[in-house]
DNA sequence: TCAAAAGTGTTATCCTTACACCCATGT
DNA sequence: ACATGGGTGTAAGGATAACACTTTTGA
């Protein structure tokens, strides 16, 4: 038998909901001891005490990976998550810095789950956190975030130009242009993961510095300069292990699917107003949409149908309530919501 | 520590190339003993002797999952694969029927690799096989394959109607309509995996019957009727374990990416004619394209540029050679090839 | 009366599709 | 000459984006 015994399989869940206008993730804290799998506690030895919920994969009990996930999510949080989807399997060496201290190699299978925000209740419940606290440069709803031009792009350019090998330097510049939309390239709001990875490689997120320090006993790499230190302050809240990378993977996946799969409806109650639908799409895509055209797109594409009811809750004229037309799933090729963006 | 020790991690590669007009996969056979990882031989105990190449993940040696894959692919096949991408992680119980005989639970991380067809040369090289021998219903280039209407849809309808619970029956009918494009729904050429999964569940592929027989000692499930037996004859070549499912995952992913990412170019030499480009796209998408419009789409979108050279190989007027414009990667939002389909 | 939100209509523009047609080369 | 493949033009149709405008409610 090959030496595979020392890798451990863990399942992680990015559980997302949208309340009001903010996308939120269910996260657990150091104090939620029930979440720790015996001696495999992702919080010990790292600075950040906030993590994505995780659970074990038990080959003797769990018939499939997805059932394993649903089971421990229900046990731990008491939430019934609706839509689930496998995101990616993360297995880089030292993705868990405790490996440096003799901990096992942990391979983590990340899942995305969409639901509605409810109070978690299980053994080790957790709390909801604003997604854009972790990835602040991804929220463009109130104009382009100023940190991008003021902090991130200058720091990233400095990092790219510091590379001595011309071919690698060119590759860095190309990635910078592609992800952050520098020199005549537009910002692509799906490239969430690529942007996070660039920031991590350039040492501009706290996790990069944390991992550098963990490695410092064994491998010596230069610390951040003043610019990078400023950037780390500006790049938002950090999380345990590579969990911000998982969040970025999840957000990128959601944004990519939004336009060609009706995933938003998993985040909404059965009946909703068009404004609510628009708010959910806006909060996930991180941009403001053109109201009239948005409404026309979803109604012309027959993605929704009126329930006949009216909603007189908010101010202004009462809005018609709509429901998702389940039958579009078998009718249309790529039934997504359409994202008619608006200049901010 | 939770009971994770008994799960084994393996990496599988779907290595694809397009020669002439047929997409091919690199597969290994029973006789390629060097590919077996010690006592973990996926061929023993199953009927099919043809399998996707696989290799171990060695946590002590491999820095990342992707590097592990590239390393054993190079060792075993001698091929230098270019583009690689993680597909999916497969962990269902009994996905390897040897689990029933006390074998370990094997979690397999599937990768897609694109390259050019070369003679494999490593320790346990393998051979190239026509992808559509395994998924014959996916190739619509010479009209819609007759087995769909003659065999598959009748058998699938019979399977759906045989379900006693109305809600599950409805769900089966909905899936059938969505994947095989029955009742006024169009065939979506990206739903490759969903179609294979439906055929497997309905017992219309050889693997379903193989797995049923492997389980028969422990769990009794009814065998195929005459219609299903005919279908199994018609649904093409089978492969070891769940490797046809991995192929379906890979083909679905390729087809999905084709239109919004320039993945085809990974399968082509640096310079190519537009006809060659069109043939590669056609062979992967499984449909014929409208020549003039295809050419206009790729040239108008500035996806390619002329090299100035001419190709006088084939019959007819010599064709201009083109190269992929690498700079589109940072310019455009979703630079794919465009698929102007044509009625057959 | 005003703010806030729901809705409707119209037009310019772009992209795709479809069809028709001509060009260059080898046999 | 003709088969084979390369290559151009153009017009119809549909979808989107941008704009202006009306309607209905609560405070």
Short mmCIF file of C-alpha atoms in Angstrom, two decimals, chain B residues 11-274:
data_model
loop_
_atom_site.label_atom_id
_atom_site.label_comp_id
_atom_site.label_asym_id
_atom_site.label_seq_id
_atom_site.Cartn_x
_atom_site.Cartn_y
_atom_site.Cartn_z
CA UNK B 11 -5.91 10.86 -8.22
CA UNK B 12 -7.47 10.13 -11.59
CA UNK B 13 -6.74 11.93 -14.84
CA UNK B 14 -8.99 12.34 -17.85
CA UNK B 15 -6.31 13.11 -20.43
CA UNK B 16 -7.94 14.33 -23.61
CA UNK B 17 -6.63 15.07 -27.09
CA UNK B 18 -8.25 15.52 -30.48
CA UNK B 19 -6.75 13.74 -33.46
CA UNK B 20 -8.28 14.35 -36.82
CA UNK B 21 -11.94 14.68 -35.89
CA UNK B 22 -12.18 12.35 -32.93
CA UNK B 23 -11.65 13.27 -29.30
CA UNK B 24 -9.54 10.64 -27.59
CA UNK B 25 -8.72 9.74 -24.02
CA UNK B 26 -5.62 8.09 -22.66
CA UNK B 27 -6.67 4.85 -20.97
CA UNK B 28 -4.73 2.03 -19.36
CA UNK B 29 -5.43 -1.68 -19.41
CA UNK B 30 -5.25 -4.56 -17.02
CA UNK B 31 -1.93 -5.62 -18.49
CA UNK B 32 -0.27 -2.34 -17.56
CA UNK B 33 0.72 -3.71 -14.19
CA UNK B 34 3.04 -0.88 -13.39
CA UNK B 35 0.02 1.35 -12.90
CA UNK B 36 -1.35 -0.64 -10.01
CA UNK B 37 -0.60 0.93 -6.67
CA UNK B 38 0.56 -2.07 -4.69
CA UNK B 39 -2.50 -3.94 -3.54
CA UNK B 40 -4.85 -1.25 -4.80
CA UNK B 41 -5.56 -2.53 -8.26
CA UNK B 42 -8.82 -1.21 -9.68
CA UNK B 43 -9.02 -4.00 -12.26
CA UNK B 44 -9.23 -7.05 -10.05
CA UNK B 45 -12.78 -8.16 -9.43
CA UNK B 46 -14.44 -6.06 -12.12
CA UNK B 47 -15.35 -7.09 -15.64
CA UNK B 48 -13.94 -4.14 -17.47
CA UNK B 49 -10.23 -4.07 -18.04
CA UNK B 50 -9.99 -0.52 -19.28
CA UNK B 51 -9.53 2.38 -16.91
CA UNK B 52 -8.52 5.99 -16.63
CA UNK B 53 -4.92 6.38 -15.57
CA UNK B 54 -4.56 6.89 -11.87
CA UNK B 55 -1.86 7.51 -9.35
CA UNK B 56 -1.37 7.93 -5.64
CA UNK B 57 -1.38 11.11 -3.64
CA UNK B 58 1.65 10.92 -1.41
CA UNK B 59 1.39 13.53 1.35
CA UNK B 60 5.07 13.19 2.19
CA UNK B 61 6.24 13.91 -1.31
CA UNK B 62 3.58 15.91 -3.12
CA UNK B 63 3.38 19.60 -2.37
CA UNK B 64 0.00 20.05 -4.08
CA UNK B 65 -2.60 17.73 -5.56
CA UNK B 66 -1.98 19.11 -9.04
CA UNK B 67 1.78 18.56 -8.81
CA UNK B 68 1.18 15.00 -7.65
CA UNK B 69 -0.97 14.42 -10.69
CA UNK B 70 1.53 15.93 -13.11
CA UNK B 71 4.33 13.89 -11.61
CA UNK B 72 2.80 10.45 -11.92
CA UNK B 73 1.32 11.22 -15.32
CA UNK B 74 4.81 12.11 -16.53
CA UNK B 75 6.29 8.98 -14.93
CA UNK B 76 3.66 6.62 -16.23
CA UNK B 77 2.91 7.99 -19.66
CA UNK B 78 5.88 10.14 -20.55
CA UNK B 79 3.42 12.80 -21.72
CA UNK B 80 3.82 16.41 -20.77
CA UNK B 81 0.27 17.49 -20.20
CA UNK B 82 -0.36 21.20 -20.55
CA UNK B 83 -3.58 22.47 -19.11
CA UNK B 84 -4.86 20.72 -15.99
CA UNK B 85 -7.97 21.45 -13.97
CA UNK B 86 -9.59 19.77 -11.01
CA UNK B 87 -12.90 18.24 -11.96
CA UNK B 88 -14.61 16.71 -8.98
CA UNK B 89 -13.98 14.51 -5.98
CA UNK B 90 -15.77 11.18 -6.06
CA UNK B 91 -16.42 9.42 -2.78
CA UNK B 92 -19.64 7.42 -3.01
CA UNK B 93 -19.71 4.16 -1.11
CA UNK B 94 -19.12 1.17 -3.39
CA UNK B 95 -17.93 3.36 -6.24
CA UNK B 96 -15.23 0.71 -6.16
CA UNK B 97 -17.10 -2.62 -5.94
CA UNK B 98 -14.15 -4.19 -4.12
CA UNK B 99 -15.30 -2.31 -1.05
CA UNK B 100 -17.96 -5.00 -0.75
CA UNK B 101 -15.19 -7.55 -0.35
CA UNK B 102 -13.51 -5.61 2.42
CA UNK B 103 -11.49 -3.23 0.26
CA UNK B 104 -10.84 0.28 1.52
CA UNK B 105 -13.07 3.28 0.83
CA UNK B 106 -11.34 5.06 -2.05
CA UNK B 107 -11.90 8.78 -2.50
CA UNK B 108 -10.82 9.81 -5.97
CA UNK B 109 -9.96 13.32 -7.02
CA UNK B 110 -10.60 13.61 -10.74
CA UNK B 111 -8.57 15.93 -12.96
CA UNK B 112 -9.01 17.00 -16.54
CA UNK B 113 -5.89 17.40 -18.64
CA UNK B 114 -5.77 18.64 -22.20
CA UNK B 115 -2.94 17.95 -24.58
CA UNK B 116 -1.99 16.74 -27.99
CA UNK B 117 -2.02 13.11 -29.00
CA UNK B 118 1.46 11.66 -28.78
CA UNK B 119 2.61 8.09 -28.31
CA UNK B 120 2.70 7.46 -24.56
CA UNK B 121 6.04 6.09 -23.40
CA UNK B 122 6.37 5.83 -19.61
CA UNK B 123 6.40 2.81 -17.30
CA UNK B 124 2.85 1.83 -17.99
CA UNK B 125 2.00 4.07 -20.90
CA UNK B 126 -1.56 3.18 -21.98
CA UNK B 127 -3.38 3.86 -25.24
CA UNK B 128 -5.70 6.39 -26.81
CA UNK B 129 -9.40 5.49 -27.12
CA UNK B 130 -12.22 7.27 -28.89
CA UNK B 131 -14.22 9.16 -26.26
CA UNK B 132 -17.51 8.60 -28.09
CA UNK B 133 -17.02 4.82 -27.93
CA UNK B 134 -17.83 5.29 -24.24
CA UNK B 135 -20.55 7.94 -24.63
CA UNK B 136 -21.99 7.28 -28.10
CA UNK B 137 -25.22 9.22 -27.53
CA UNK B 138 -23.20 12.42 -27.14
CA UNK B 139 -21.98 12.60 -30.74
CA UNK B 140 -24.57 14.35 -32.89
CA UNK B 141 -22.29 15.29 -35.76
CA UNK B 142 -23.97 12.84 -38.14
CA UNK B 143 -27.51 13.66 -37.09
CA UNK B 144 -29.04 12.68 -33.79
CA UNK B 145 -27.84 9.18 -32.88
CA UNK B 146 -30.70 6.79 -33.55
CA UNK B 147 -30.26 4.95 -30.24
CA UNK B 148 -31.64 7.98 -28.42
CA UNK B 149 -35.14 7.74 -29.83
CA UNK B 150 -35.08 4.02 -30.52
CA UNK B 151 -33.63 2.69 -27.29
CA UNK B 152 -32.74 5.22 -24.63
CA UNK B 153 -35.85 7.37 -24.37
CA UNK B 154 -38.29 4.41 -24.41
CA UNK B 155 -36.24 2.61 -21.75
CA UNK B 156 -35.90 5.73 -19.64
CA UNK B 157 -39.63 6.40 -19.87
CA UNK B 158 -40.36 2.87 -18.82
CA UNK B 159 -37.99 3.30 -15.87
CA UNK B 160 -39.59 6.61 -14.88
CA UNK B 161 -43.11 5.20 -15.09
CA UNK B 162 -42.17 2.12 -13.09
CA UNK B 163 -41.61 4.25 -10.00
CA UNK B 164 -44.60 3.80 -7.66
CA UNK B 165 -44.31 7.08 -5.70
CA UNK B 166 -45.86 9.92 -7.72
CA UNK B 167 -43.45 12.61 -6.53
CA UNK B 168 -40.37 10.55 -7.38
CA UNK B 169 -41.98 9.57 -10.68
CA UNK B 170 -42.53 13.22 -11.51
CA UNK B 171 -38.95 14.01 -10.57
CA UNK B 172 -37.72 11.26 -12.88
CA UNK B 173 -39.84 12.59 -15.74
CA UNK B 174 -38.55 16.10 -15.11
CA UNK B 175 -34.94 14.94 -15.20
CA UNK B 176 -35.62 12.97 -18.36
CA UNK B 177 -37.11 16.03 -20.04
CA UNK B 178 -34.24 18.22 -18.89
CA UNK B 179 -31.40 15.93 -19.92
CA UNK B 180 -32.64 14.09 -22.99
CA UNK B 181 -34.73 16.99 -24.21
CA UNK B 182 -38.03 15.20 -24.32
CA UNK B 183 -41.40 17.06 -24.53
CA UNK B 184 -40.62 20.46 -26.04
CA UNK B 185 -37.28 20.82 -24.27
CA UNK B 186 -34.16 21.12 -26.38
CA UNK B 187 -31.10 18.90 -26.10
CA UNK B 188 -28.49 20.73 -24.06
CA UNK B 189 -25.11 19.47 -25.08
CA UNK B 190 -23.54 20.45 -21.76
CA UNK B 191 -25.69 18.07 -19.68
CA UNK B 192 -23.37 15.12 -20.28
CA UNK B 193 -23.04 14.07 -16.66
CA UNK B 194 -26.74 14.36 -15.94
CA UNK B 195 -27.48 12.09 -18.91
CA UNK B 196 -24.96 9.47 -17.84
CA UNK B 197 -26.25 9.52 -14.28
CA UNK B 198 -29.80 9.01 -15.49
CA UNK B 199 -28.75 6.07 -17.64
CA UNK B 200 -26.84 4.56 -14.71
CA UNK B 201 -29.73 4.95 -12.31
CA UNK B 202 -32.08 3.42 -14.85
CA UNK B 203 -29.72 0.46 -15.20
CA UNK B 204 -29.06 1.12 -18.89
CA UNK B 205 -25.25 1.07 -18.81
CA UNK B 206 -23.11 -1.99 -18.18
CA UNK B 207 -21.61 -0.51 -15.02
CA UNK B 208 -25.02 -0.41 -13.35
CA UNK B 209 -25.48 -4.12 -13.94
CA UNK B 210 -21.91 -4.88 -12.86
CA UNK B 211 -22.43 -2.98 -9.60
CA UNK B 212 -25.79 -4.65 -9.03
CA UNK B 213 -24.17 -8.07 -9.38
CA UNK B 214 -21.35 -7.09 -7.03
CA UNK B 215 -23.95 -6.04 -4.46
CA UNK B 216 -26.16 -9.06 -5.09
CA UNK B 217 -24.47 -11.10 -2.38
CA UNK B 218 -25.50 -8.50 0.19
CA UNK B 219 -28.45 -6.55 -1.19
CA UNK B 220 -31.03 -7.95 -3.57
CA UNK B 221 -32.15 -5.65 -6.36
CA UNK B 222 -34.09 -6.69 -9.47
CA UNK B 223 -32.11 -7.44 -12.61
CA UNK B 224 -32.59 -5.76 -16.01
CA UNK B 225 -35.58 -6.60 -18.19
CA UNK B 226 -35.31 -7.29 -21.92
CA UNK B 227 -35.44 -3.59 -22.84
CA UNK B 228 -32.69 -2.69 -20.42
CA UNK B 229 -30.55 -5.53 -21.72
CA UNK B 230 -30.90 -4.15 -25.25
CA UNK B 231 -30.01 -0.70 -23.97
CA UNK B 232 -26.87 -1.96 -22.25
CA UNK B 233 -25.75 -3.34 -25.61
CA UNK B 234 -26.32 0.06 -27.21
CA UNK B 235 -24.78 2.38 -24.62
CA UNK B 236 -21.23 1.77 -25.71
CA UNK B 237 -18.04 0.56 -24.17
CA UNK B 238 -17.89 0.40 -20.40
CA UNK B 239 -14.94 1.20 -18.18
CA UNK B 240 -13.61 0.29 -14.75
CA UNK B 241 -15.18 1.61 -11.55
CA UNK B 242 -16.99 4.92 -12.10
CA UNK B 243 -14.61 6.01 -14.80
CA UNK B 244 -17.32 6.59 -17.37
CA UNK B 245 -18.91 8.97 -14.89
CA UNK B 246 -15.59 10.82 -14.71
CA UNK B 247 -15.44 10.97 -18.50
CA UNK B 248 -18.95 12.40 -18.55
CA UNK B 249 -17.93 14.96 -15.93
CA UNK B 250 -14.93 15.89 -18.03
CA UNK B 251 -16.84 16.20 -21.30
CA UNK B 252 -19.53 18.29 -19.64
CA UNK B 253 -16.89 20.58 -18.19
CA UNK B 254 -15.09 20.96 -21.51
CA UNK B 255 -18.33 21.72 -23.36
CA UNK B 256 -19.36 24.22 -20.73
CA UNK B 257 -16.05 26.04 -20.86
CA UNK B 258 -15.73 26.00 -24.63
CA UNK B 259 -17.96 29.01 -25.16
CA UNK B 260 -16.55 31.23 -22.48
CA UNK B 261 -12.93 30.17 -22.03
CA UNK B 262 -10.36 29.57 -24.76
CA UNK B 263 -9.68 25.96 -23.76
CA UNK B 264 -9.63 24.56 -27.31
CA UNK B 265 -6.28 26.11 -27.97
CA UNK B 266 -4.73 23.77 -25.42
CA UNK B 267 -5.57 20.95 -27.82
CA UNK B 268 -4.05 22.58 -30.88
CA UNK B 269 -0.50 23.24 -32.00
CA UNK B 270 0.65 26.88 -31.84
CA UNK B 271 -0.38 27.47 -35.47
CA UNK B 272 -3.51 25.99 -37.03
CA UNK B 273 -6.05 26.60 -39.76
CA UNK B 274 -9.57 27.76 -38.99
#
